[in-house]
Amino acid sequence: MDFRFLGTTELVEAPSVAVVVDVMRAFTVAAWAFARGVEKIVLAESLDEALALKARHPDWVAIKDGPPAPGFDSVNSPGLLRSADLGGRTVVQKTTAGTVGALAVRESSLVLCAGFVVAEATARLLRACESDSVTFVVTGEGGQADEDLACAQYIARRATGAGTDAAGFLRRAAESRAAAELAEGVRQGVHPDDVALCLEVDRFPFAMVAASEGSLMVLRPRAVPSPAAEDAV
Protein backbone atom coordinates (compact mmCIF):
# COMPACT_ATOMS: atom_id res chain seq x y z
CA MET A 1 0.00 0.00 0.00
CA ASP A 2 1.45 3.33 -1.12
CA PHE A 3 0.82 6.37 1.09
CA ARG A 4 0.89 10.07 0.23
CA PHE A 5 0.58 12.94 2.69
CA LEU A 6 -0.70 16.18 1.16
CA GLY A 7 -2.19 19.45 2.30
CA THR A 8 -5.62 20.37 1.00
CA THR A 9 -4.21 22.96 -1.41
CA GLU A 10 -1.71 20.41 -2.78
CA LEU A 11 -4.45 18.18 -4.17
CA VAL A 12 -4.47 18.34 -7.96
CA GLU A 13 -7.09 15.61 -8.42
CA ALA A 14 -9.35 13.50 -6.28
CA PRO A 15 -7.46 10.38 -5.11
CA SER A 16 -9.19 7.01 -5.18
CA VAL A 17 -8.97 6.64 -1.39
CA ALA A 18 -8.59 9.69 0.84
CA VAL A 19 -8.20 9.93 4.60
CA VAL A 20 -8.88 13.48 5.76
CA VAL A 21 -7.25 14.16 9.13
CA ASP A 22 -8.22 16.94 11.53
CA VAL A 23 -7.22 16.05 15.09
CA MET A 24 -7.84 19.44 16.72
CA ARG A 25 -10.72 19.43 16.45
CA ALA A 26 -13.19 18.78 13.64
CA PHE A 27 -13.09 15.01 13.43
CA THR A 28 -12.63 14.47 17.15
CA VAL A 29 -15.84 16.48 17.51
CA ALA A 30 -17.51 14.42 14.78
CA ALA A 31 -16.60 11.17 16.53
CA TRP A 32 -17.97 12.45 19.82
CA ALA A 33 -21.15 13.54 18.06
CA PHE A 34 -21.68 10.01 16.75
CA ALA A 35 -20.92 8.59 20.19
CA ARG A 36 -23.64 10.86 21.59
CA GLY A 37 -26.17 9.47 19.16
CA VAL A 38 -25.95 11.66 16.05
CA GLU A 39 -27.25 9.90 12.93
CA LYS A 40 -25.30 11.87 10.35
CA ILE A 41 -23.15 14.99 9.94
CA VAL A 42 -23.60 17.31 6.98
CA LEU A 43 -20.31 18.99 6.06
CA ALA A 44 -21.11 22.58 5.07
CA GLU A 45 -19.03 24.54 2.58
CA SER A 46 -19.57 27.88 4.32
CA LEU A 47 -21.08 29.47 7.40
CA ASP A 48 -23.89 30.80 5.21
CA GLU A 49 -24.66 27.32 3.93
CA ALA A 50 -24.66 25.96 7.49
CA LEU A 51 -27.12 28.65 8.56
CA ALA A 52 -29.30 28.05 5.50
CA LEU A 53 -29.45 24.32 6.24
CA LYS A 54 -30.29 25.07 9.85
CA ALA A 55 -33.07 27.43 8.74
CA ARG A 56 -34.57 24.71 6.52
CA HIS A 57 -34.16 22.05 9.22
CA PRO A 58 -34.65 23.74 12.62
CA ASP A 59 -34.15 20.42 14.43
CA TRP A 60 -30.61 20.04 13.05
CA VAL A 61 -27.65 21.02 15.26
CA ALA A 62 -25.30 23.59 13.71
CA ILE A 63 -21.66 23.65 14.85
CA LYS A 64 -18.85 26.03 13.91
CA ASP A 65 -15.30 26.98 14.87
CA GLY A 66 -14.62 29.89 17.19
CA PRO A 67 -16.91 31.63 19.66
CA PRO A 68 -20.68 31.10 19.86
CA ALA A 69 -22.62 32.92 17.13
CA PRO A 70 -26.29 33.58 16.38
CA GLY A 71 -27.94 30.72 14.54
CA PHE A 72 -25.42 28.11 15.69
CA ASP A 73 -26.19 25.66 18.48
CA SER A 74 -22.66 24.86 19.59
CA VAL A 75 -18.98 25.31 18.83
CA ASN A 76 -16.36 22.89 17.57
CA SER A 77 -15.28 21.54 20.96
CA PRO A 78 -15.32 17.89 22.04
CA GLY A 79 -15.29 18.94 25.69
CA LEU A 80 -18.48 20.95 25.23
CA LEU A 81 -20.17 18.29 23.08
CA ARG A 82 -19.40 15.15 25.08
CA SER A 83 -22.35 15.55 27.47
CA ALA A 84 -24.93 16.60 24.87
CA ASP A 85 -27.97 14.44 24.21
CA LEU A 86 -27.96 14.11 20.43
CA GLY A 87 -29.81 10.85 19.91
CA GLY A 88 -31.10 10.61 16.33
CA ARG A 89 -30.12 14.18 15.48
CA THR A 90 -28.38 15.54 12.39
CA VAL A 91 -25.40 17.88 12.80
CA VAL A 92 -24.30 20.54 10.34
CA GLN A 93 -20.57 21.14 10.78
CA LYS A 94 -18.44 23.93 9.31
CA THR A 95 -14.83 24.26 10.39
CA THR A 96 -11.76 26.08 9.17
CA ALA A 97 -9.78 23.07 8.00
CA GLY A 98 -11.40 19.66 8.45
CA THR A 99 -14.64 20.15 6.55
CA VAL A 100 -12.76 22.03 3.83
CA GLY A 101 -10.42 19.06 3.35
CA ALA A 102 -13.27 16.57 3.16
CA LEU A 103 -15.15 18.62 0.58
CA ALA A 104 -11.97 18.91 -1.50
CA VAL A 105 -11.96 15.13 -2.06
CA ARG A 106 -15.70 14.57 -2.38
CA GLU A 107 -15.17 12.93 -5.81
CA SER A 108 -12.96 10.22 -4.32
CA SER A 109 -14.28 6.65 -4.30
CA LEU A 110 -13.74 6.40 -0.55
CA VAL A 111 -13.40 9.32 1.87
CA LEU A 112 -12.57 8.65 5.51
CA CYS A 113 -12.42 11.40 8.12
CA ALA A 114 -10.17 10.70 11.07
CA GLY A 115 -8.37 11.70 14.22
CA PHE A 116 -6.61 9.70 16.91
CA VAL A 117 -9.95 8.77 18.50
CA VAL A 118 -10.84 6.55 15.53
CA ALA A 119 -7.32 5.65 14.38
CA GLU A 120 -7.42 1.87 14.62
CA ALA A 121 -10.91 1.55 13.13
CA THR A 122 -9.78 3.75 10.25
CA ALA A 123 -6.66 1.63 9.73
CA ARG A 124 -8.71 -1.58 9.74
CA LEU A 125 -11.07 -0.17 7.12
CA LEU A 126 -8.09 0.76 4.95
CA ARG A 127 -6.77 -2.77 5.26
CA ALA A 128 -10.17 -4.14 4.29
CA CYS A 129 -10.48 -1.99 1.18
CA GLU A 130 -7.12 -3.27 -0.12
CA SER A 131 -6.36 -0.14 -2.11
CA ASP A 132 -2.95 0.17 -3.74
CA SER A 133 -2.72 3.87 -2.87
CA VAL A 134 -4.06 6.01 -0.02
CA THR A 135 -3.79 9.79 0.18
CA PHE A 136 -3.84 11.37 3.63
CA VAL A 137 -5.10 14.95 3.56
CA VAL A 138 -3.33 16.92 6.31
CA THR A 139 -5.81 19.73 6.85
CA GLY A 140 -4.29 22.02 9.47
CA GLU A 141 -1.86 24.88 8.79
CA GLY A 142 -1.87 24.42 5.03
CA GLY A 143 -0.78 20.82 5.35
CA GLN A 144 1.94 21.53 7.91
CA ALA A 145 0.04 20.80 11.15
CA ASP A 146 2.15 18.26 13.00
CA GLU A 147 -0.77 16.90 15.02
CA ASP A 148 -2.54 15.97 11.79
CA LEU A 149 0.59 14.63 10.10
CA ALA A 150 1.48 12.58 13.18
CA CYS A 151 -2.00 11.06 13.25
CA ALA A 152 -1.89 10.36 9.51
CA GLN A 153 1.47 8.64 9.80
CA TYR A 154 0.25 6.61 12.76
CA ILE A 155 -2.84 5.42 10.88
CA ALA A 156 -0.69 4.59 7.85
CA ARG A 157 1.59 2.44 9.99
CA ARG A 158 -1.39 0.69 11.56
CA ALA A 159 -2.91 0.12 8.11
CA THR A 160 0.11 -1.99 7.17
CA GLY A 161 -0.59 -4.24 10.14
CA ALA A 162 2.65 -3.26 11.83
CA GLY A 163 2.74 -3.11 15.60
CA THR A 164 3.15 0.60 16.29
CA ASP A 165 3.55 2.42 19.59
CA ALA A 166 1.33 5.50 19.59
CA ALA A 167 3.40 7.35 22.22
CA GLY A 168 5.75 9.19 19.86
CA PHE A 169 2.96 10.26 17.54
CA LEU A 170 0.87 11.51 20.46
CA ARG A 171 3.86 13.42 21.83
CA ARG A 172 4.21 15.28 18.55
CA ALA A 173 0.52 16.14 18.59
CA ALA A 174 0.67 17.29 22.21
CA GLU A 175 3.60 19.57 21.36
CA SER A 176 1.97 21.02 18.25
CA ARG A 177 1.05 24.64 17.72
CA ALA A 178 -2.65 23.75 17.68
CA ALA A 179 -2.38 22.08 21.09
CA ALA A 180 -0.58 25.12 22.51
CA GLU A 181 -3.16 27.53 21.11
CA LEU A 182 -6.02 25.50 22.56
CA ALA A 183 -4.33 25.14 25.95
CA GLU A 184 -3.36 28.79 26.16
CA GLY A 185 -6.76 30.14 25.14
CA VAL A 186 -5.54 31.64 21.87
CA ARG A 187 -8.49 30.03 20.11
CA GLN A 188 -12.06 30.73 21.16
CA GLY A 189 -14.82 28.23 21.79
CA VAL A 190 -12.54 25.91 23.75
CA HIS A 191 -13.10 23.58 26.72
CA PRO A 192 -10.13 22.91 29.05
CA ASP A 193 -10.30 19.19 28.24
CA ASP A 194 -10.23 19.58 24.46
CA VAL A 195 -6.56 18.74 23.93
CA ALA A 196 -6.70 15.65 26.12
CA LEU A 197 -9.86 14.44 24.38
CA CYS A 198 -8.21 14.89 20.98
CA LEU A 199 -5.29 12.71 22.08
CA GLU A 200 -7.31 9.68 23.19
CA VAL A 201 -6.24 6.88 20.89
CA ASP A 202 -9.01 4.52 19.72
CA ARG A 203 -11.63 5.99 22.00
CA PHE A 204 -14.31 4.88 19.53
CA PRO A 205 -14.67 1.58 17.62
CA PHE A 206 -16.00 3.03 14.37
CA ALA A 207 -14.52 4.71 11.31
CA MET A 208 -16.19 7.74 9.70
CA VAL A 209 -17.07 7.68 6.00
CA ALA A 210 -18.08 10.76 4.01
CA ALA A 211 -20.03 10.50 0.77
CA SER A 212 -22.23 12.63 -1.44
CA GLU A 213 -25.93 12.31 -0.72
CA GLY A 214 -27.71 14.45 -3.28
CA SER A 215 -26.07 17.86 -3.19
CA LEU A 216 -24.65 17.37 0.32
CA MET A 217 -21.46 15.77 1.65
CA VAL A 218 -22.56 13.59 4.55
CA LEU A 219 -20.42 11.90 7.18
CA ARG A 220 -21.61 8.71 8.86
CA PRO A 221 -20.05 6.22 11.28
CA ARG A 222 -19.18 2.76 10.01
CA ALA A 223 -18.60 -0.21 12.27
CA VAL A 224 -15.38 -2.06 11.48
CA PRO A 225 -14.74 -5.73 12.34
CA SER A 226 -12.39 -6.29 15.25
CA PRO A 227 -8.98 -7.86 14.64
CA ALA A 228 -10.30 -11.12 16.10
CA ALA A 229 -13.13 -11.13 13.58
CA GLU A 230 -10.66 -10.43 10.77
CA ASP A 231 -8.49 -13.34 11.85
CA ALA A 232 -11.48 -15.68 11.89
CA VAL A 233 -12.33 -14.96 8.23
PDB file of C-alpha atoms in Angstrom:
ATOM      1  CA  MET A   1       0.000   0.000   0.000  1.00  0.00           C
ATOM      2  CA  ASP A   2       1.450   3.332  -1.120  1.00  0.00           C
ATOM      3  CA  PHE A   3       0.819   6.368   1.088  1.00  0.00           C
ATOM      4  CA  ARG A   4       0.892  10.073   0.228  1.00  0.00           C
ATOM      5  CA  PHE A   5       0.581  12.940   2.689  1.00  0.00           C
ATOM      6  CA  LEU A   6      -0.698  16.183   1.159  1.00  0.00           C
ATOM      7  CA  GLY A   7      -2.188  19.453   2.297  1.00  0.00           C
ATOM      8  CA  THR A   8      -5.619  20.374   0.998  1.00  0.00           C
ATOM      9  CA  THR A   9      -4.206  22.957  -1.415  1.00  0.00           C
ATOM     10  CA  GLU A  10      -1.709  20.407  -2.782  1.00  0.00           C
ATOM     11  CA  LEU A  11      -4.449  18.178  -4.172  1.00  0.00           C
ATOM     12  CA  VAL A  12      -4.472  18.343  -7.965  1.00  0.00           C
ATOM     13  CA  GLU A  13      -7.085  15.612  -8.420  1.00  0.00           C
ATOM     14  CA  ALA A  14      -9.346  13.496  -6.275  1.00  0.00           C
ATOM     15  CA  PRO A  15      -7.465  10.384  -5.107  1.00  0.00           C
ATOM     16  CA  SER A  16      -9.192   7.014  -5.182  1.00  0.00           C
ATOM     17  CA  VAL A  17      -8.973   6.636  -1.394  1.00  0.00           C
ATOM     18  CA  ALA A  18      -8.594   9.693   0.841  1.00  0.00           C
ATOM     19  CA  VAL A  19      -8.204   9.931   4.604  1.00  0.00           C
ATOM     20  CA  VAL A  20      -8.883  13.476   5.761  1.00  0.00           C
ATOM     21  CA  VAL A  21      -7.248  14.163   9.127  1.00  0.00           C
ATOM     22  CA  ASP A  22      -8.222  16.936  11.533  1.00  0.00           C
ATOM     23  CA  VAL A  23      -7.220  16.046  15.090  1.00  0.00           C
ATOM     24  CA  MET A  24      -7.838  19.439  16.721  1.00  0.00           C
ATOM     25  CA  ARG A  25     -10.721  19.435  16.453  1.00  0.00           C
ATOM     26  CA  ALA A  26     -13.189  18.782  13.639  1.00  0.00           C
ATOM     27  CA  PHE A  27     -13.085  15.013  13.428  1.00  0.00           C
ATOM     28  CA  THR A  28     -12.629  14.474  17.147  1.00  0.00           C
ATOM     29  CA  VAL A  29     -15.844  16.479  17.509  1.00  0.00           C
ATOM     30  CA  ALA A  30     -17.506  14.420  14.778  1.00  0.00           C
ATOM     31  CA  ALA A  31     -16.596  11.171  16.529  1.00  0.00           C
ATOM     32  CA  TRP A  32     -17.969  12.452  19.821  1.00  0.00           C
ATOM     33  CA  ALA A  33     -21.151  13.539  18.062  1.00  0.00           C
ATOM     34  CA  PHE A  34     -21.680  10.006  16.745  1.00  0.00           C
ATOM     35  CA  ALA A  35     -20.918   8.589  20.187  1.00  0.00           C
ATOM     36  CA  ARG A  36     -23.636  10.862  21.590  1.00  0.00           C
ATOM     37  CA  GLY A  37     -26.166   9.468  19.157  1.00  0.00           C
ATOM     38  CA  VAL A  38     -25.951  11.661  16.055  1.00  0.00           C
ATOM     39  CA  GLU A  39     -27.252   9.904  12.934  1.00  0.00           C
ATOM     40  CA  LYS A  40     -25.301  11.875  10.348  1.00  0.00           C
ATOM     41  CA  ILE A  41     -23.150  14.991   9.943  1.00  0.00           C
ATOM     42  CA  VAL A  42     -23.596  17.312   6.976  1.00  0.00           C
ATOM     43  CA  LEU A  43     -20.305  18.990   6.059  1.00  0.00           C
ATOM     44  CA  ALA A  44     -21.106  22.578   5.070  1.00  0.00           C
ATOM     45  CA  GLU A  45     -19.034  24.538   2.579  1.00  0.00           C
ATOM     46  CA  SER A  46     -19.565  27.882   4.321  1.00  0.00           C
ATOM     47  CA  LEU A  47     -21.079  29.472   7.400  1.00  0.00           C
ATOM     48  CA  ASP A  48     -23.885  30.802   5.211  1.00  0.00           C
ATOM     49  CA  GLU A  49     -24.665  27.319   3.928  1.00  0.00           C
ATOM     50  CA  ALA A  50     -24.660  25.963   7.485  1.00  0.00           C
ATOM     51  CA  LEU A  51     -27.123  28.647   8.562  1.00  0.00           C
ATOM     52  CA  ALA A  52     -29.298  28.047   5.496  1.00  0.00           C
ATOM     53  CA  LEU A  53     -29.447  24.320   6.235  1.00  0.00           C
ATOM     54  CA  LYS A  54     -30.292  25.067   9.852  1.00  0.00           C
ATOM     55  CA  ALA A  55     -33.065  27.430   8.738  1.00  0.00           C
ATOM     56  CA  ARG A  56     -34.568  24.708   6.516  1.00  0.00           C
ATOM     57  CA  HIS A  57     -34.159  22.053   9.222  1.00  0.00           C
ATOM     58  CA  PRO A  58     -34.645  23.738  12.621  1.00  0.00           C
ATOM     59  CA  ASP A  59     -34.149  20.419  14.431  1.00  0.00           C
ATOM     60  CA  TRP A  60     -30.614  20.042  13.053  1.00  0.00           C
ATOM     61  CA  VAL A  61     -27.653  21.017  15.261  1.00  0.00           C
ATOM     62  CA  ALA A  62     -25.304  23.591  13.709  1.00  0.00           C
ATOM     63  CA  ILE A  63     -21.664  23.647  14.846  1.00  0.00           C
ATOM     64  CA  LYS A  64     -18.855  26.035  13.906  1.00  0.00           C
ATOM     65  CA  ASP A  65     -15.304  26.981  14.872  1.00  0.00           C
ATOM     66  CA  GLY A  66     -14.617  29.890  17.194  1.00  0.00           C
ATOM     67  CA  PRO A  67     -16.912  31.635  19.663  1.00  0.00           C
ATOM     68  CA  PRO A  68     -20.684  31.104  19.859  1.00  0.00           C
ATOM     69  CA  ALA A  69     -22.621  32.920  17.131  1.00  0.00           C
ATOM     70  CA  PRO A  70     -26.290  33.578  16.380  1.00  0.00           C
ATOM     71  CA  GLY A  71     -27.940  30.717  14.537  1.00  0.00           C
ATOM     72  CA  PHE A  72     -25.422  28.112  15.695  1.00  0.00           C
ATOM     73  CA  ASP A  73     -26.194  25.657  18.476  1.00  0.00           C
ATOM     74  CA  SER A  74     -22.657  24.860  19.587  1.00  0.00           C
ATOM     75  CA  VAL A  75     -18.983  25.305  18.827  1.00  0.00           C
ATOM     76  CA  ASN A  76     -16.356  22.890  17.568  1.00  0.00           C
ATOM     77  CA  SER A  77     -15.280  21.539  20.956  1.00  0.00           C
ATOM     78  CA  PRO A  78     -15.315  17.887  22.042  1.00  0.00           C
ATOM     79  CA  GLY A  79     -15.295  18.942  25.686  1.00  0.00           C
ATOM     80  CA  LEU A  80     -18.478  20.945  25.232  1.00  0.00           C
ATOM     81  CA  LEU A  81     -20.167  18.287  23.078  1.00  0.00           C
ATOM     82  CA  ARG A  82     -19.398  15.151  25.082  1.00  0.00           C
ATOM     83  CA  SER A  83     -22.349  15.549  27.474  1.00  0.00           C
ATOM     84  CA  ALA A  84     -24.928  16.604  24.866  1.00  0.00           C
ATOM     85  CA  ASP A  85     -27.968  14.441  24.205  1.00  0.00           C
ATOM     86  CA  LEU A  86     -27.960  14.111  20.434  1.00  0.00           C
ATOM     87  CA  GLY A  87     -29.811  10.846  19.913  1.00  0.00           C
ATOM     88  CA  GLY A  88     -31.104  10.611  16.328  1.00  0.00           C
ATOM     89  CA  ARG A  89     -30.120  14.179  15.481  1.00  0.00           C
ATOM     90  CA  THR A  90     -28.377  15.540  12.390  1.00  0.00           C
ATOM     91  CA  VAL A  91     -25.401  17.877  12.805  1.00  0.00           C
ATOM     92  CA  VAL A  92     -24.305  20.537  10.340  1.00  0.00           C
ATOM     93  CA  GLN A  93     -20.567  21.144  10.776  1.00  0.00           C
ATOM     94  CA  LYS A  94     -18.443  23.927   9.310  1.00  0.00           C
ATOM     95  CA  THR A  95     -14.831  24.258  10.385  1.00  0.00           C
ATOM     96  CA  THR A  96     -11.759  26.083   9.174  1.00  0.00           C
ATOM     97  CA  ALA A  97      -9.778  23.071   7.996  1.00  0.00           C
ATOM     98  CA  GLY A  98     -11.401  19.663   8.448  1.00  0.00           C
ATOM     99  CA  THR A  99     -14.644  20.148   6.554  1.00  0.00           C
ATOM    100  CA  VAL A 100     -12.758  22.026   3.825  1.00  0.00           C
ATOM    101  CA  GLY A 101     -10.420  19.063   3.346  1.00  0.00           C
ATOM    102  CA  ALA A 102     -13.269  16.568   3.161  1.00  0.00           C
ATOM    103  CA  LEU A 103     -15.145  18.616   0.583  1.00  0.00           C
ATOM    104  CA  ALA A 104     -11.972  18.909  -1.498  1.00  0.00           C
ATOM    105  CA  VAL A 105     -11.964  15.126  -2.063  1.00  0.00           C
ATOM    106  CA  ARG A 106     -15.704  14.575  -2.383  1.00  0.00           C
ATOM    107  CA  GLU A 107     -15.165  12.935  -5.812  1.00  0.00           C
ATOM    108  CA  SER A 108     -12.956  10.217  -4.324  1.00  0.00           C
ATOM    109  CA  SER A 109     -14.281   6.654  -4.304  1.00  0.00           C
ATOM    110  CA  LEU A 110     -13.742   6.399  -0.549  1.00  0.00           C
ATOM    111  CA  VAL A 111     -13.396   9.319   1.867  1.00  0.00           C
ATOM    112  CA  LEU A 112     -12.574   8.652   5.506  1.00  0.00           C
ATOM    113  CA  CYS A 113     -12.420  11.400   8.122  1.00  0.00           C
ATOM    114  CA  ALA A 114     -10.169  10.698  11.069  1.00  0.00           C
ATOM    115  CA  GLY A 115      -8.370  11.696  14.219  1.00  0.00           C
ATOM    116  CA  PHE A 116      -6.608   9.701  16.912  1.00  0.00           C
ATOM    117  CA  VAL A 117      -9.947   8.772  18.502  1.00  0.00           C
ATOM    118  CA  VAL A 118     -10.839   6.551  15.529  1.00  0.00           C
ATOM    119  CA  ALA A 119      -7.318   5.651  14.378  1.00  0.00           C
ATOM    120  CA  GLU A 120      -7.425   1.869  14.623  1.00  0.00           C
ATOM    121  CA  ALA A 121     -10.907   1.549  13.129  1.00  0.00           C
ATOM    122  CA  THR A 122      -9.776   3.749  10.246  1.00  0.00           C
ATOM    123  CA  ALA A 123      -6.656   1.632   9.731  1.00  0.00           C
ATOM    124  CA  ARG A 124      -8.709  -1.578   9.735  1.00  0.00           C
ATOM    125  CA  LEU A 125     -11.074  -0.167   7.121  1.00  0.00           C
ATOM    126  CA  LEU A 126      -8.089   0.762   4.947  1.00  0.00           C
ATOM    127  CA  ARG A 127      -6.771  -2.768   5.260  1.00  0.00           C
ATOM    128  CA  ALA A 128     -10.169  -4.139   4.287  1.00  0.00           C
ATOM    129  CA  CYS A 129     -10.483  -1.985   1.181  1.00  0.00           C
ATOM    130  CA  GLU A 130      -7.117  -3.267  -0.121  1.00  0.00           C
ATOM    131  CA  SER A 131      -6.355  -0.138  -2.115  1.00  0.00           C
ATOM    132  CA  ASP A 132      -2.949   0.172  -3.745  1.00  0.00           C
ATOM    133  CA  SER A 133      -2.723   3.866  -2.867  1.00  0.00           C
ATOM    134  CA  VAL A 134      -4.057   6.007  -0.017  1.00  0.00           C
ATOM    135  CA  THR A 135      -3.791   9.792   0.183  1.00  0.00           C
ATOM    136  CA  PHE A 136      -3.844  11.365   3.633  1.00  0.00           C
ATOM    137  CA  VAL A 137      -5.095  14.946   3.555  1.00  0.00           C
ATOM    138  CA  VAL A 138      -3.329  16.915   6.307  1.00  0.00           C
ATOM    139  CA  THR A 139      -5.808  19.733   6.846  1.00  0.00           C
ATOM    140  CA  GLY A 140      -4.291  22.022   9.466  1.00  0.00           C
ATOM    141  CA  GLU A 141      -1.861  24.876   8.789  1.00  0.00           C
ATOM    142  CA  GLY A 142      -1.874  24.419   5.033  1.00  0.00           C
ATOM    143  CA  GLY A 143      -0.779  20.820   5.348  1.00  0.00           C
ATOM    144  CA  GLN A 144       1.944  21.531   7.913  1.00  0.00           C
ATOM    145  CA  ALA A 145       0.043  20.801  11.147  1.00  0.00           C
ATOM    146  CA  ASP A 146       2.154  18.258  12.997  1.00  0.00           C
ATOM    147  CA  GLU A 147      -0.772  16.897  15.023  1.00  0.00           C
ATOM    148  CA  ASP A 148      -2.538  15.971  11.790  1.00  0.00           C
ATOM    149  CA  LEU A 149       0.592  14.628  10.098  1.00  0.00           C
ATOM    150  CA  ALA A 150       1.479  12.575  13.178  1.00  0.00           C
ATOM    151  CA  CYS A 151      -1.995  11.059  13.246  1.00  0.00           C
ATOM    152  CA  ALA A 152      -1.893  10.361   9.513  1.00  0.00           C
ATOM    153  CA  GLN A 153       1.468   8.643   9.805  1.00  0.00           C
ATOM    154  CA  TYR A 154       0.254   6.606  12.763  1.00  0.00           C
ATOM    155  CA  ILE A 155      -2.841   5.418  10.883  1.00  0.00           C
ATOM    156  CA  ALA A 156      -0.690   4.586   7.855  1.00  0.00           C
ATOM    157  CA  ARG A 157       1.591   2.443   9.987  1.00  0.00           C
ATOM    158  CA  ARG A 158      -1.390   0.689  11.555  1.00  0.00           C
ATOM    159  CA  ALA A 159      -2.914   0.117   8.110  1.00  0.00           C
ATOM    160  CA  THR A 160       0.109  -1.992   7.172  1.00  0.00           C
ATOM    161  CA  GLY A 161      -0.594  -4.235  10.140  1.00  0.00           C
ATOM    162  CA  ALA A 162       2.650  -3.258  11.825  1.00  0.00           C
ATOM    163  CA  GLY A 163       2.738  -3.110  15.602  1.00  0.00           C
ATOM    164  CA  THR A 164       3.152   0.598  16.289  1.00  0.00           C
ATOM    165  CA  ASP A 165       3.548   2.425  19.587  1.00  0.00           C
ATOM    166  CA  ALA A 166       1.334   5.502  19.589  1.00  0.00           C
ATOM    167  CA  ALA A 167       3.401   7.350  22.218  1.00  0.00           C
ATOM    168  CA  GLY A 168       5.751   9.194  19.864  1.00  0.00           C
ATOM    169  CA  PHE A 169       2.959  10.261  17.536  1.00  0.00           C
ATOM    170  CA  LEU A 170       0.871  11.506  20.461  1.00  0.00           C
ATOM    171  CA  ARG A 171       3.857  13.421  21.826  1.00  0.00           C
ATOM    172  CA  ARG A 172       4.213  15.282  18.545  1.00  0.00           C
ATOM    173  CA  ALA A 173       0.515  16.141  18.588  1.00  0.00           C
ATOM    174  CA  ALA A 174       0.670  17.287  22.212  1.00  0.00           C
ATOM    175  CA  GLU A 175       3.603  19.572  21.360  1.00  0.00           C
ATOM    176  CA  SER A 176       1.974  21.016  18.247  1.00  0.00           C
ATOM    177  CA  ARG A 177       1.047  24.639  17.722  1.00  0.00           C
ATOM    178  CA  ALA A 178      -2.646  23.754  17.682  1.00  0.00           C
ATOM    179  CA  ALA A 179      -2.382  22.083  21.095  1.00  0.00           C
ATOM    180  CA  ALA A 180      -0.578  25.115  22.512  1.00  0.00           C
ATOM    181  CA  GLU A 181      -3.159  27.526  21.107  1.00  0.00           C
ATOM    182  CA  LEU A 182      -6.017  25.500  22.562  1.00  0.00           C
ATOM    183  CA  ALA A 183      -4.330  25.140  25.950  1.00  0.00           C
ATOM    184  CA  GLU A 184      -3.361  28.795  26.163  1.00  0.00           C
ATOM    185  CA  GLY A 185      -6.760  30.138  25.140  1.00  0.00           C
ATOM    186  CA  VAL A 186      -5.542  31.639  21.866  1.00  0.00           C
ATOM    187  CA  ARG A 187      -8.489  30.029  20.114  1.00  0.00           C
ATOM    188  CA  GLN A 188     -12.061  30.726  21.158  1.00  0.00           C
ATOM    189  CA  GLY A 189     -14.822  28.233  21.791  1.00  0.00           C
ATOM    190  CA  VAL A 190     -12.541  25.907  23.754  1.00  0.00           C
ATOM    191  CA  HIS A 191     -13.102  23.582  26.718  1.00  0.00           C
ATOM    192  CA  PRO A 192     -10.127  22.906  29.053  1.00  0.00           C
ATOM    193  CA  ASP A 193     -10.300  19.187  28.239  1.00  0.00           C
ATOM    194  CA  ASP A 194     -10.226  19.585  24.457  1.00  0.00           C
ATOM    195  CA  VAL A 195      -6.555  18.740  23.927  1.00  0.00           C
ATOM    196  CA  ALA A 196      -6.701  15.652  26.122  1.00  0.00           C
ATOM    197  CA  LEU A 197      -9.855  14.444  24.383  1.00  0.00           C
ATOM    198  CA  CYS A 198      -8.205  14.893  20.976  1.00  0.00           C
ATOM    199  CA  LEU A 199      -5.290  12.714  22.082  1.00  0.00           C
ATOM    200  CA  GLU A 200      -7.314   9.677  23.194  1.00  0.00           C
ATOM    201  CA  VAL A 201      -6.243   6.876  20.888  1.00  0.00           C
ATOM    202  CA  ASP A 202      -9.006   4.523  19.722  1.00  0.00           C
ATOM    203  CA  ARG A 203     -11.632   5.986  22.004  1.00  0.00           C
ATOM    204  CA  PHE A 204     -14.306   4.885  19.534  1.00  0.00           C
ATOM    205  CA  PRO A 205     -14.673   1.583  17.622  1.00  0.00           C
ATOM    206  CA  PHE A 206     -15.997   3.032  14.366  1.00  0.00           C
ATOM    207  CA  ALA A 207     -14.520   4.706  11.308  1.00  0.00           C
ATOM    208  CA  MET A 208     -16.187   7.739   9.696  1.00  0.00           C
ATOM    209  CA  VAL A 209     -17.065   7.678   5.996  1.00  0.00           C
ATOM    210  CA  ALA A 210     -18.076  10.762   4.009  1.00  0.00           C
ATOM    211  CA  ALA A 211     -20.035  10.497   0.772  1.00  0.00           C
ATOM    212  CA  SER A 212     -22.229  12.633  -1.436  1.00  0.00           C
ATOM    213  CA  GLU A 213     -25.929  12.313  -0.720  1.00  0.00           C
ATOM    214  CA  GLY A 214     -27.712  14.447  -3.280  1.00  0.00           C
ATOM    215  CA  SER A 215     -26.072  17.863  -3.185  1.00  0.00           C
ATOM    216  CA  LEU A 216     -24.650  17.371   0.323  1.00  0.00           C
ATOM    217  CA  MET A 217     -21.462  15.772   1.647  1.00  0.00           C
ATOM    218  CA  VAL A 218     -22.558  13.589   4.548  1.00  0.00           C
ATOM    219  CA  LEU A 219     -20.419  11.900   7.180  1.00  0.00           C
ATOM    220  CA  ARG A 220     -21.608   8.706   8.860  1.00  0.00           C
ATOM    221  CA  PRO A 221     -20.049   6.224  11.282  1.00  0.00           C
ATOM    222  CA  ARG A 222     -19.180   2.761  10.014  1.00  0.00           C
ATOM    223  CA  ALA A 223     -18.604  -0.211  12.271  1.00  0.00           C
ATOM    224  CA  VAL A 224     -15.381  -2.061  11.483  1.00  0.00           C
ATOM    225  CA  PRO A 225     -14.737  -5.734  12.339  1.00  0.00           C
ATOM    226  CA  SER A 226     -12.387  -6.287  15.253  1.00  0.00           C
ATOM    227  CA  PRO A 227      -8.975  -7.858  14.637  1.00  0.00           C
ATOM    228  CA  ALA A 228     -10.295 -11.124  16.104  1.00  0.00           C
ATOM    229  CA  ALA A 229     -13.126 -11.133  13.582  1.00  0.00           C
ATOM    230  CA  GLU A 230     -10.661 -10.430  10.774  1.00  0.00           C
ATOM    231  CA  ASP A 231      -8.486 -13.337  11.851  1.00  0.00           C
ATOM    232  CA  ALA A 232     -11.477 -15.681  11.888  1.00  0.00           C
ATOM    233  CA  VAL A 233     -12.326 -14.963   8.231  1.00  0.00           C
TER     234      VAL A 233
END
